Amino acid sequence: MEIVMSILAGILFTTGIYNLLQKQMLRIIIGTALISHGAHLFILTMGELKRGKPPVLSDDIVNYSDPLPQALILTSIVISFGVTSLLLVLAYRASKENGTDNMEKLRGNEND
Amino acid sequence: MLFAVFLPVLLAIFIPYLSKWKENIHTGYFVLLAPLAVFLYFIPHIGNDFTPIIQSFNWIPSMDIGFDFYLDGLSLLFVLLISGIGTLVTLYSIFYLHTSERLDQFYVYLLIFMTAMFGVVLSDNVFVLYAFWELTSISSFLLIGYWNYKERSRYGALKSMLITIFGGLSMFGGFILLTSITGTTSIQEMIEQTDTILSSPYFGLILALLLLGAFTKSAQFPFHIWLPDAMEAPTPVSAYLHSATMVKAGIFLVARFSPIFSESDWFFVLVSGFGIITLIWGSFMAVRQTDLKGILAFSTISQLGMIMAMLGFGTKLAIYAAVFHILNHATFKGSLFMIAGIVDHESGTRDIRKLGGLATLMPISATLAFFGTFSMAGVPLPFLNGFYSKELFFDASLELHESSIAFANVLAQAIPYLAVFGSIFTFVYSMYLVFGTFMGKKKLDQLPAKPHEAPVGMLISPIILVVGVVIIGLFPNLVNSTFLAHTAEAIYGAPVEKHVQFWHGWNSPPLYMSLVVVGFGTVLALTIKHWSNIYQYLPGKLSLNKVYDFLVDQFEKTSARITNSYMNGSLNRYMSLILIAIVVCTFGILWITDGFAWDTSNLAEITLHEILIAAAMAVAAIFTIFTINKVASILVLGVVGYGLSLLFILYSAPDLALTQLVVETITVALFLLCFYHLPKLRERNESKTKKLSNLIISVGFGAMMTIIAISAHSTKLFEKISDYFLETSHDIGGGDNVVNVILVDMRGIDTLFEIVVLGIAALAIYGLIKLRNKKGAK
């Protein structure tokens, strides 16, 4: 299963990067969102996917799934959420101010 | 000695205050004290019984760097030249520079230069020597560009800076190699380890690097091009830096290291070879110049080449002649520069084509110039010191060592002829200089000012120098055993006794060489108009200045082209470059270390519903690329997110699933909110190659992540720490939900700053929406 998940993470990265290399801001933000999904899946896969119970301690369970990657991913989800929302608002403001969402047209002016 | 070296720079600190304090006193009078004091401090060391003195002062003991000052005959000669001529030049500058100039700046630079020069010649520590060496380059740069409103001054300053610092850095490299081979930073201790250095595989490199430093500083061919342009400096600077002191720093370096290197035949080939070329080229080009200082600049180049050549000979006689000529050149060239300055000052021009017949108007200057130029030309008169050193030069050129290198032997055979050839042109430009300026027709109507004799104060310094010329000329043995013999001994490594005399009898070949020089020189000087066409063919269009300009220009253009080629302002380009670098490096390292691993023994079993979720996610992710519908793209992104949370559920991560669901919902809502305001998605109308390269990069990156994941999973090197969390969560953390205990208890700091991140993001979003630049608001 880990191999399937690794390939899925690879596909998420591939599509994310492909979107990231586009000119439109929307696509770039979609790309970052896909990349962060890929990264989370990647971390989870690294912690082994062997079946165990959720890591909530109980007397009659011996086998738990790995809690540490879960804690890391939880932190990461929140951070990428913060960043994605900031990016969205930034894209909104930038396209409003400049009248374009094409990254190729957003160049610094030498006289600025 | 420490105080003597740093006295000028200490005085420099007070110069700005002094020049403001007494505005009616010329600042130069205060400055005069520093070189004079140093001169008087070192004068008592002259004498028959002289032993080297070493004094050490700490600087960076842990790196074996300290102010170790070593005073032997060689440093004594240079220290006296620097302080003595420094005094005279300061005196001269008092009358040369008007008080309306920025005198405080001028004297501060000059004093920094003096300290730097004292440091160069007295340091025994190579790194301290290098530090002072660069300080001379910097202060020289400041002095050449003193009149910085002139474009030529700035050009000349930059050129000299680039060339001398290039050489300085090469020399630094040589010093580092020397230090690592010998394990010491002291020059004297290096000389004791000559055999180690000579047998080192880096010997050739060290020699080349050190000579590069010496040649650039001492304006040897082909690095001489900065010196003529440095003539844009005020004349006292040209007289001091570019004739008597700084340009001899390279000579000093070669002399200082010659006990180590002179064993090698390559030392002879390189130093003498370049020296002779410089001698000939400098004297040949000097005849072509029309500017008095231009003639003197090329003359300096040529004379430096002659000294360099003699140092390369390495025989007892040649070393003595070199030392003698260092002293002689400093006296007559210093006086000639000062006279050129006087002529410029009193007649308003330095162009020799406009000058002429000044002898009757400026009799004292003319007389001094006669002594100076005749000494420079080596005219055989018993009261001119230049003749002695030139004759010693001829003498030395006749008795060169046999060498193991065939080329060196050929060179040794050719050198006497080359020396005579170069000296003929020396004679020609000397005569051209003095007769063109002071003899012939008066052209008063062409002169900007009415020429008259200079004030007495301005004449004092050249008079003292010319008196030096005559005294050494009349009594050459006066400076002999008390002074120069020690210098030559320091370079040669063994005692040198030499008796200089004017008349050698009829059997001496140098006499005939001198006669040939004077004879041919006179003929050429008289017929100068008939053969000066030769300069149209040689150098003709070939000019080293053009090479320099071309190189500088090309460096600028090429670096601009390279920078513009990748810094084109396109974010897309930068992203591609970064990603390509990551992919290439990772795959490269995987390839080199054979890092790919494949181990299927520890895999979880594959189940159908997981496969279906994964397939749905993959399809949704790929769909984001192709859709041009805004809402659809958001929804398929949502499919990926919710699919991920389903996976979290399946892999026993309830907290993750919960968070992911909530976050994904909010994100989708946010996307919808923002997308409503953003322009529509467009068809991508990019070229096929662009699409292909994007595809390759992204597939490469995805493949890289997959391979890393598989390899990392297949090689588990150590036990997980998670068991510890599972065991202690209840007892230490007091909670049963291990993930939550980790988040707030075991690794609480992560959570703290994650909260900070959210807070900052919220504040930034608020700021972006609420706060607007009123001026730019649309």
Tab-separated table of C-alpha atoms in Angstrom, chain B residues 319-694:
chain	number	residue	atom	x	y	z
B	319	ILE	CA	72.601	43.338	-7.181
B	320	TYR	CA	74.914	46.112	-6.177
B	321	ALA	CA	74.146	47.994	-9.381
B	322	ALA	CA	70.402	47.528	-8.827
B	323	VAL	CA	70.603	48.911	-5.319
B	324	PHE	CA	72.718	51.798	-6.497
B	325	HIS	CA	70.280	52.580	-9.247
B	326	ILE	CA	67.290	52.488	-6.908
B	327	LEU	CA	68.891	55.297	-4.959
B	328	ASN	CA	69.999	57.199	-8.048
B	329	HIS	CA	66.692	56.881	-9.823
B	330	ALA	CA	64.832	58.157	-6.785
B	331	THR	CA	67.004	61.267	-6.695
B	332	PHE	CA	66.976	62.290	-10.333
B	333	LYS	CA	63.446	61.165	-11.186
B	334	GLY	CA	61.990	62.905	-8.147
B	335	SER	CA	63.698	66.157	-9.145
B	336	LEU	CA	62.590	65.814	-12.781
B	337	PHE	CA	58.953	65.360	-11.811
B	338	MET	CA	59.163	68.402	-9.587
B	339	ILE	CA	60.640	70.435	-12.429
B	340	ALA	CA	57.923	69.219	-14.781
B	341	GLY	CA	55.469	70.417	-12.149
B	342	ILE	CA	57.207	73.786	-11.965
B	343	VAL	CA	57.085	74.190	-15.736
B	344	ASP	CA	53.391	73.273	-15.697
B	345	HIS	CA	52.749	75.626	-12.795
B	346	GLU	CA	54.578	78.605	-14.288
B	347	SER	CA	53.736	78.261	-17.966
B	348	GLY	CA	50.305	76.671	-17.760
B	349	THR	CA	51.006	73.658	-19.970
B	350	ARG	CA	52.926	70.414	-19.960
B	351	ASP	CA	52.696	69.897	-23.696
B	352	ILE	CA	56.244	69.730	-24.999
B	353	ARG	CA	55.136	70.867	-28.457
B	354	LYS	CA	54.115	74.235	-27.018
B	355	LEU	CA	57.134	74.601	-24.787
B	356	GLY	CA	60.595	75.708	-25.800
B	357	GLY	CA	63.368	78.109	-24.969
B	358	LEU	CA	62.509	78.366	-21.308
B	359	ALA	CA	66.172	78.260	-20.215
B	360	THR	CA	66.568	82.010	-20.156
B	361	LEU	CA	63.258	82.554	-18.415
B	362	MET	CA	63.662	79.821	-15.836
B	363	PRO	CA	67.413	79.462	-15.437
B	364	ILE	CA	67.405	77.574	-12.136
B	365	SER	CA	64.834	75.021	-13.225
B	366	ALA	CA	66.663	74.587	-16.501
B	367	THR	CA	69.940	73.913	-14.724
B	368	LEU	CA	68.324	71.391	-12.427
B	369	ALA	CA	66.677	69.721	-15.398
B	370	PHE	CA	70.031	69.444	-17.149
B	371	PHE	CA	71.524	67.609	-14.216
B	372	GLY	CA	68.514	65.367	-13.852
B	373	THR	CA	68.142	64.383	-17.493
B	374	PHE	CA	71.847	63.929	-18.122
B	375	SER	CA	72.065	61.703	-15.098
B	376	MET	CA	69.036	59.767	-16.343
B	377	ALA	CA	70.613	59.359	-19.756
B	378	GLY	CA	73.843	58.106	-18.190
B	379	VAL	CA	76.066	60.677	-19.821
B	380	PRO	CA	79.634	59.949	-18.796
B	381	LEU	CA	80.381	62.939	-16.635
B	382	PRO	CA	81.987	62.456	-13.223
B	383	PHE	CA	79.355	64.390	-11.310
B	384	LEU	CA	76.278	62.466	-12.419
B	385	ASN	CA	75.234	59.418	-10.449
B	386	GLY	CA	73.149	57.923	-13.251
B	387	PHE	CA	76.276	57.205	-15.229
B	388	TYR	CA	77.737	54.954	-12.549
B	389	SER	CA	74.714	52.784	-12.167
B	390	LYS	CA	74.248	52.534	-15.919
B	391	GLU	CA	77.848	51.501	-16.384
B	392	LEU	CA	77.519	48.960	-13.604
B	393	PHE	CA	74.435	47.706	-15.414
B	394	PHE	CA	76.405	47.179	-18.612
B	395	ASP	CA	79.172	45.565	-16.660
B	396	ALA	CA	76.757	43.213	-14.940
B	397	SER	CA	75.024	42.318	-18.193
B	398	LEU	CA	78.331	41.021	-19.544
B	399	GLU	CA	78.951	38.479	-16.830
B	400	LEU	CA	75.869	36.337	-16.501
B	401	HIS	CA	75.676	32.833	-15.120
B	402	GLU	CA	75.589	29.754	-17.257
B	403	SER	CA	72.196	28.190	-16.839
B	404	SER	CA	70.639	24.778	-17.315
B	405	ILE	CA	67.792	26.166	-19.376
B	406	ALA	CA	68.738	26.721	-22.996
B	407	PHE	CA	66.463	29.701	-23.370
B	408	ALA	CA	68.085	31.343	-20.363
B	409	ASN	CA	71.478	31.050	-22.051
B	410	VAL	CA	70.186	32.634	-25.231
B	411	LEU	CA	68.674	35.418	-23.166
B	412	ALA	CA	71.937	35.908	-21.307
B	413	GLN	CA	73.761	36.256	-24.626
B	414	ALA	CA	71.257	38.789	-25.905
B	415	ILE	CA	70.959	40.921	-22.799
B	416	PRO	CA	74.047	43.166	-23.309
B	417	TYR	CA	72.824	44.118	-26.787
B	418	LEU	CA	69.271	44.648	-25.592
B	419	ALA	CA	70.561	46.761	-22.716
B	420	VAL	CA	72.522	49.002	-25.071
B	421	PHE	CA	69.558	49.237	-27.429
B	422	GLY	CA	67.220	50.317	-24.615
B	423	SER	CA	69.753	52.767	-23.272
B	424	ILE	CA	70.057	54.494	-26.632
B	425	PHE	CA	66.386	55.376	-26.465
B	426	THR	CA	66.819	56.426	-22.845
B	427	PHE	CA	69.415	58.871	-24.069
B	428	VAL	CA	67.123	60.059	-26.856
B	429	TYR	CA	64.119	60.797	-24.683
B	430	SER	CA	66.279	62.446	-22.029
B	431	MET	CA	67.679	64.845	-24.610
B	432	TYR	CA	64.264	65.304	-26.195
B	433	LEU	CA	62.859	66.179	-22.787
B	434	VAL	CA	65.445	68.738	-21.772
B	435	PHE	CA	66.105	70.349	-25.137
B	436	GLY	CA	62.460	70.375	-26.144
B	437	THR	CA	61.493	72.204	-22.991
B	438	PHE	CA	64.323	74.555	-22.273
B	439	MET	CA	66.120	75.083	-25.583
B	440	GLY	CA	65.115	76.070	-29.056
B	441	LYS	CA	62.689	78.757	-30.109
B	442	LYS	CA	60.549	80.538	-27.563
B	443	LYS	CA	56.855	80.025	-28.296
B	444	LEU	CA	55.465	82.426	-25.749
B	445	ASP	CA	52.318	83.147	-27.767
B	446	GLN	CA	51.220	79.514	-27.445
B	447	LEU	CA	51.531	79.403	-23.683
B	448	PRO	CA	48.517	79.993	-21.454
B	449	ALA	CA	50.616	81.901	-18.912
B	450	LYS	CA	53.716	84.024	-19.049
B	451	PRO	CA	56.517	81.782	-17.796
B	452	HIS	CA	58.843	82.963	-15.074
B	453	GLU	CA	61.064	81.394	-12.455
B	454	ALA	CA	59.313	79.468	-9.688
B	455	PRO	CA	59.197	80.690	-6.085
B	456	VAL	CA	62.151	79.704	-3.960
B	457	GLY	CA	60.128	77.327	-1.789
B	458	MET	CA	59.172	75.250	-4.769
B	459	LEU	CA	62.793	75.004	-5.888
B	460	ILE	CA	64.196	73.837	-2.551
B	461	SER	CA	63.196	70.206	-2.970
B	462	PRO	CA	64.525	69.689	-6.516
B	463	ILE	CA	67.704	71.525	-5.555
B	464	ILE	CA	68.255	69.170	-2.629
B	465	LEU	CA	67.656	66.168	-4.877
B	466	VAL	CA	69.996	67.446	-7.573
B	467	VAL	CA	72.611	68.175	-4.940
B	468	GLY	CA	72.174	64.525	-4.010
B	469	VAL	CA	72.721	63.558	-7.645
B	470	VAL	CA	75.937	65.554	-7.799
B	471	ILE	CA	77.296	64.463	-4.430
B	472	ILE	CA	76.740	60.805	-5.206
B	473	GLY	CA	78.241	61.528	-8.631
B	474	LEU	CA	81.330	63.144	-7.256
B	475	PHE	CA	81.868	60.824	-4.314
B	476	PRO	CA	80.170	57.563	-5.206
B	477	ASN	CA	81.956	55.765	-2.422
B	478	LEU	CA	80.378	57.994	0.179
B	479	VAL	CA	77.190	55.911	0.224
B	480	ASN	CA	79.033	52.743	-0.527
B	481	SER	CA	80.220	50.759	2.428
B	482	THR	CA	78.152	52.640	4.965
B	483	PHE	CA	74.856	52.102	3.279
B	484	LEU	CA	74.453	50.363	-0.049
B	485	ALA	CA	76.737	47.461	0.802
B	486	HIS	CA	74.337	46.496	3.596
B	487	THR	CA	71.408	46.688	1.205
B	488	ALA	CA	73.108	44.532	-1.389
B	489	GLU	CA	74.124	42.094	1.320
B	490	ALA	CA	70.511	41.749	2.436
B	491	ILE	CA	69.472	40.851	-1.099
B	492	TYR	CA	72.460	38.772	-2.110
B	493	GLY	CA	72.779	36.901	1.158
B	494	ALA	CA	76.530	37.358	1.450
B	495	PRO	CA	78.746	40.380	2.115
B	496	VAL	CA	79.174	42.637	-0.902
B	497	GLU	CA	82.164	44.937	-1.199
B	498	LYS	CA	82.273	47.222	-4.161
B	499	HIS	CA	84.416	50.126	-5.069
B	500	VAL	CA	82.786	52.386	-7.614
B	501	GLN	CA	84.998	54.542	-9.750
B	502	PHE	CA	84.492	56.776	-12.683
B	503	TRP	CA	87.383	55.703	-14.823
B	504	HIS	CA	88.024	52.046	-15.548
B	505	GLY	CA	90.773	52.480	-18.079
B	506	TRP	CA	90.632	51.810	-21.780
B	507	ASN	CA	90.130	48.097	-21.398
B	508	SER	CA	86.667	48.216	-19.942
B	509	PRO	CA	83.878	47.072	-22.285
B	510	PRO	CA	81.169	49.079	-20.437
B	511	LEU	CA	82.977	52.242	-21.439
B	512	TYR	CA	82.595	51.386	-25.103
B	513	MET	CA	78.974	50.430	-24.551
B	514	SER	CA	78.399	53.845	-22.975
B	515	LEU	CA	80.137	55.527	-25.875
B	516	VAL	CA	77.966	53.618	-28.340
B	517	VAL	CA	74.884	54.740	-26.418
B	518	VAL	CA	75.952	58.377	-26.421
B	519	GLY	CA	77.026	58.270	-30.055
B	520	PHE	CA	73.952	56.614	-31.491
B	521	GLY	CA	71.764	58.501	-29.047
B	522	THR	CA	73.057	61.847	-30.237
B	523	VAL	CA	72.514	60.920	-33.859
B	524	LEU	CA	68.999	59.697	-33.212
B	525	ALA	CA	68.135	62.687	-31.039
B	526	LEU	CA	69.253	65.093	-33.754
B	527	THR	CA	67.339	63.286	-36.484
B	528	ILE	CA	64.238	62.631	-34.437
B	529	LYS	CA	61.926	64.259	-36.976
B	530	HIS	CA	63.074	61.916	-39.717
B	531	TRP	CA	62.367	58.631	-37.988
B	532	SER	CA	59.442	59.413	-35.712
B	533	ASN	CA	57.131	58.009	-38.405
B	534	ILE	CA	58.078	54.600	-37.097
B	535	TYR	CA	55.547	55.004	-34.306
B	536	GLN	CA	52.791	54.723	-36.869
B	537	TYR	CA	53.907	51.165	-37.544
B	538	LEU	CA	55.119	50.207	-34.088
B	539	PRO	CA	53.068	50.230	-31.922
B	540	GLY	CA	50.766	51.633	-34.605
B	541	LYS	CA	47.280	50.461	-33.914
B	542	LEU	CA	48.458	47.909	-31.404
B	543	SER	CA	47.986	49.382	-28.010
B	544	LEU	CA	47.894	47.655	-24.672
B	545	ASN	CA	45.513	50.326	-23.459
B	546	LYS	CA	43.062	49.165	-26.071
B	547	VAL	CA	43.467	45.621	-24.853
B	548	TYR	CA	42.755	46.776	-21.312
B	549	ASP	CA	39.730	48.827	-22.357
B	550	PHE	CA	38.474	45.936	-24.455
B	551	LEU	CA	38.846	43.523	-21.562
B	552	VAL	CA	37.085	45.777	-19.066
B	553	ASP	CA	34.337	46.461	-21.568
B	554	GLN	CA	33.916	42.792	-22.387
B	555	PHE	CA	33.792	41.822	-18.715
B	556	GLU	CA	31.017	44.305	-18.131
B	557	LYS	CA	29.101	43.284	-21.222
B	558	THR	CA	29.474	39.575	-20.634
B	559	SER	CA	28.421	39.730	-17.023
B	560	ALA	CA	25.469	41.917	-17.977
B	561	ARG	CA	24.541	39.430	-20.665
B	562	ILE	CA	24.804	36.478	-18.294
B	563	THR	CA	22.778	38.223	-15.610
B	564	ASN	CA	20.106	39.332	-18.053
B	565	SER	CA	19.898	35.845	-19.483
B	566	TYR	CA	18.577	34.300	-16.291
B	567	MET	CA	17.366	37.312	-14.284
B	568	ASN	CA	14.629	38.148	-16.783
B	569	GLY	CA	12.017	39.019	-14.162
B	570	SER	CA	9.777	36.064	-14.984
B	571	LEU	CA	8.703	34.191	-11.877
B	572	ASN	CA	7.983	31.210	-14.032
B	573	ARG	CA	11.615	31.090	-15.177
B	574	TYR	CA	12.964	31.258	-11.642
B	575	MET	CA	10.621	28.525	-10.483
B	576	SER	CA	11.671	26.311	-13.368
B	577	LEU	CA	15.356	26.875	-12.609
B	578	ILE	CA	14.917	26.140	-8.915
B	579	LEU	CA	12.930	22.986	-9.598
B	580	ILE	CA	15.314	21.756	-12.271
B	581	ALA	CA	18.199	22.259	-9.857
B	582	ILE	CA	16.420	20.321	-7.143
B	583	VAL	CA	15.511	17.452	-9.454
B	584	VAL	CA	18.925	17.215	-11.085
B	585	CYS	CA	20.802	17.364	-7.781
B	586	THR	CA	18.567	14.785	-6.126
B	587	PHE	CA	18.715	12.341	-8.983
B	588	GLY	CA	22.443	12.949	-9.265
B	589	ILE	CA	23.007	12.109	-5.629
B	590	LEU	CA	20.701	9.091	-5.854
B	591	TRP	CA	22.756	7.949	-8.827
B	592	ILE	CA	26.137	8.567	-7.226
B	593	THR	CA	25.338	7.015	-3.848
B	594	ASP	CA	23.212	4.249	-5.345
B	595	GLY	CA	20.508	5.398	-2.988
B	596	PHE	CA	17.474	3.734	-4.537
B	597	ALA	CA	16.148	0.857	-2.484
B	598	TRP	CA	13.201	-1.444	-3.031
B	599	ASP	CA	11.953	-3.559	-0.181
B	600	THR	CA	8.481	-5.026	-0.234
B	601	SER	CA	8.713	-7.061	2.945
B	602	ASN	CA	7.186	-4.494	5.261
B	603	LEU	CA	4.222	-3.229	3.250
B	604	ALA	CA	0.651	-2.860	4.395
B	605	GLU	CA	-1.856	-4.838	2.390
B	606	ILE	CA	-3.658	-3.274	-0.514
B	607	THR	CA	-7.387	-2.867	-0.198
B	608	LEU	CA	-9.913	-2.019	-2.853
B	609	HIS	CA	-11.565	1.023	-1.299
B	610	GLU	CA	-8.230	2.659	-0.674
B	611	ILE	CA	-7.305	2.121	-4.276
B	612	LEU	CA	-10.576	3.656	-5.379
B	613	ILE	CA	-10.058	6.741	-3.209
B	614	ALA	CA	-6.517	7.100	-4.441
B	615	ALA	CA	-7.657	6.797	-8.060
B	616	ALA	CA	-10.339	9.419	-7.505
B	617	MET	CA	-7.813	11.792	-5.994
B	618	ALA	CA	-5.379	11.253	-8.841
B	619	VAL	CA	-8.040	11.862	-11.469
B	620	ALA	CA	-9.234	14.982	-9.629
B	621	ALA	CA	-5.708	16.328	-9.336
B	622	ILE	CA	-5.038	15.796	-13.032
B	623	PHE	CA	-8.364	17.361	-13.871
B	624	THR	CA	-7.266	20.675	-12.274
B	625	ILE	CA	-4.777	21.064	-15.068
B	626	PHE	CA	-7.239	20.707	-17.880
B	627	THR	CA	-10.306	22.487	-16.632
B	628	ILE	CA	-10.958	26.082	-17.556
B	629	ASN	CA	-14.018	26.303	-15.421
B	630	LYS	CA	-13.328	28.161	-12.180
B	631	VAL	CA	-15.926	26.432	-10.062
B	632	ALA	CA	-15.022	23.023	-11.415
B	633	SER	CA	-11.393	23.539	-10.580
B	634	ILE	CA	-12.280	24.446	-6.994
B	635	LEU	CA	-14.544	21.471	-6.654
B	636	VAL	CA	-12.000	18.989	-7.935
B	637	LEU	CA	-9.492	20.499	-5.556
B	638	GLY	CA	-12.062	19.813	-2.861
B	639	VAL	CA	-12.258	16.217	-4.066
B	640	VAL	CA	-8.540	15.865	-3.471
B	641	GLY	CA	-8.828	17.351	0.008
B	642	TYR	CA	-11.795	15.255	1.057
B	643	GLY	CA	-10.172	12.185	-0.431
B	644	LEU	CA	-7.187	12.890	1.731
B	645	SER	CA	-9.334	13.098	4.831
B	646	LEU	CA	-10.917	9.769	3.913
B	647	LEU	CA	-7.437	8.306	3.714
B	648	PHE	CA	-6.712	9.763	7.126
B	649	ILE	CA	-9.732	7.951	8.479
B	650	LEU	CA	-8.646	4.695	6.924
B	651	TYR	CA	-5.172	5.053	8.365
B	652	SER	CA	-6.425	5.584	11.886
B	653	ALA	CA	-5.877	9.296	12.190
B	654	PRO	CA	-9.162	10.681	13.449
B	655	ASP	CA	-7.802	14.081	14.512
B	656	LEU	CA	-6.233	14.583	11.122
B	657	ALA	CA	-9.382	13.598	9.318
B	658	LEU	CA	-11.378	16.018	11.413
B	659	THR	CA	-9.006	18.912	10.834
B	660	GLN	CA	-8.626	18.131	7.181
B	661	LEU	CA	-12.383	18.096	6.687
B	662	VAL	CA	-12.880	21.420	8.416
B	663	VAL	CA	-9.895	23.071	6.785
B	664	GLU	CA	-10.824	21.772	3.357
B	665	THR	CA	-14.341	23.099	3.742
B	666	ILE	CA	-13.155	26.525	4.794
B	667	THR	CA	-10.553	26.574	2.072
B	668	VAL	CA	-13.073	25.697	-0.597
B	669	ALA	CA	-15.347	28.414	0.730
B	670	LEU	CA	-12.476	30.883	0.683
B	671	PHE	CA	-11.530	29.854	-2.828
B	672	LEU	CA	-15.077	30.369	-3.984
B	673	LEU	CA	-15.154	33.770	-2.310
B	674	CYS	CA	-11.951	34.923	-3.914
B	675	PHE	CA	-12.503	33.315	-7.268
B	676	TYR	CA	-15.678	35.248	-7.616
B	677	HIS	CA	-13.530	38.385	-7.825
B	678	LEU	CA	-10.684	36.946	-9.833
B	679	PRO	CA	-10.697	36.840	-13.628
B	680	LYS	CA	-11.748	33.693	-15.416
B	681	LEU	CA	-9.409	30.846	-16.022
B	682	ARG	CA	-8.054	31.023	-19.494
B	683	GLU	CA	-7.012	28.540	-22.044
B	684	ARG	CA	-3.306	28.163	-21.936
B	685	ASN	CA	-2.006	29.523	-25.175
B	686	GLU	CA	1.622	28.711	-24.695
B	687	SER	CA	3.983	27.049	-27.092
B	688	LYS	CA	4.396	23.293	-27.329
B	689	THR	CA	8.012	23.409	-26.106
B	690	LYS	CA	6.964	25.391	-23.053
B	691	LYS	CA	4.254	22.858	-22.291
B	692	LEU	CA	6.690	20.028	-22.777
B	693	SER	CA	9.320	21.541	-20.496
B	694	ASN	CA	6.712	22.218	-17.808
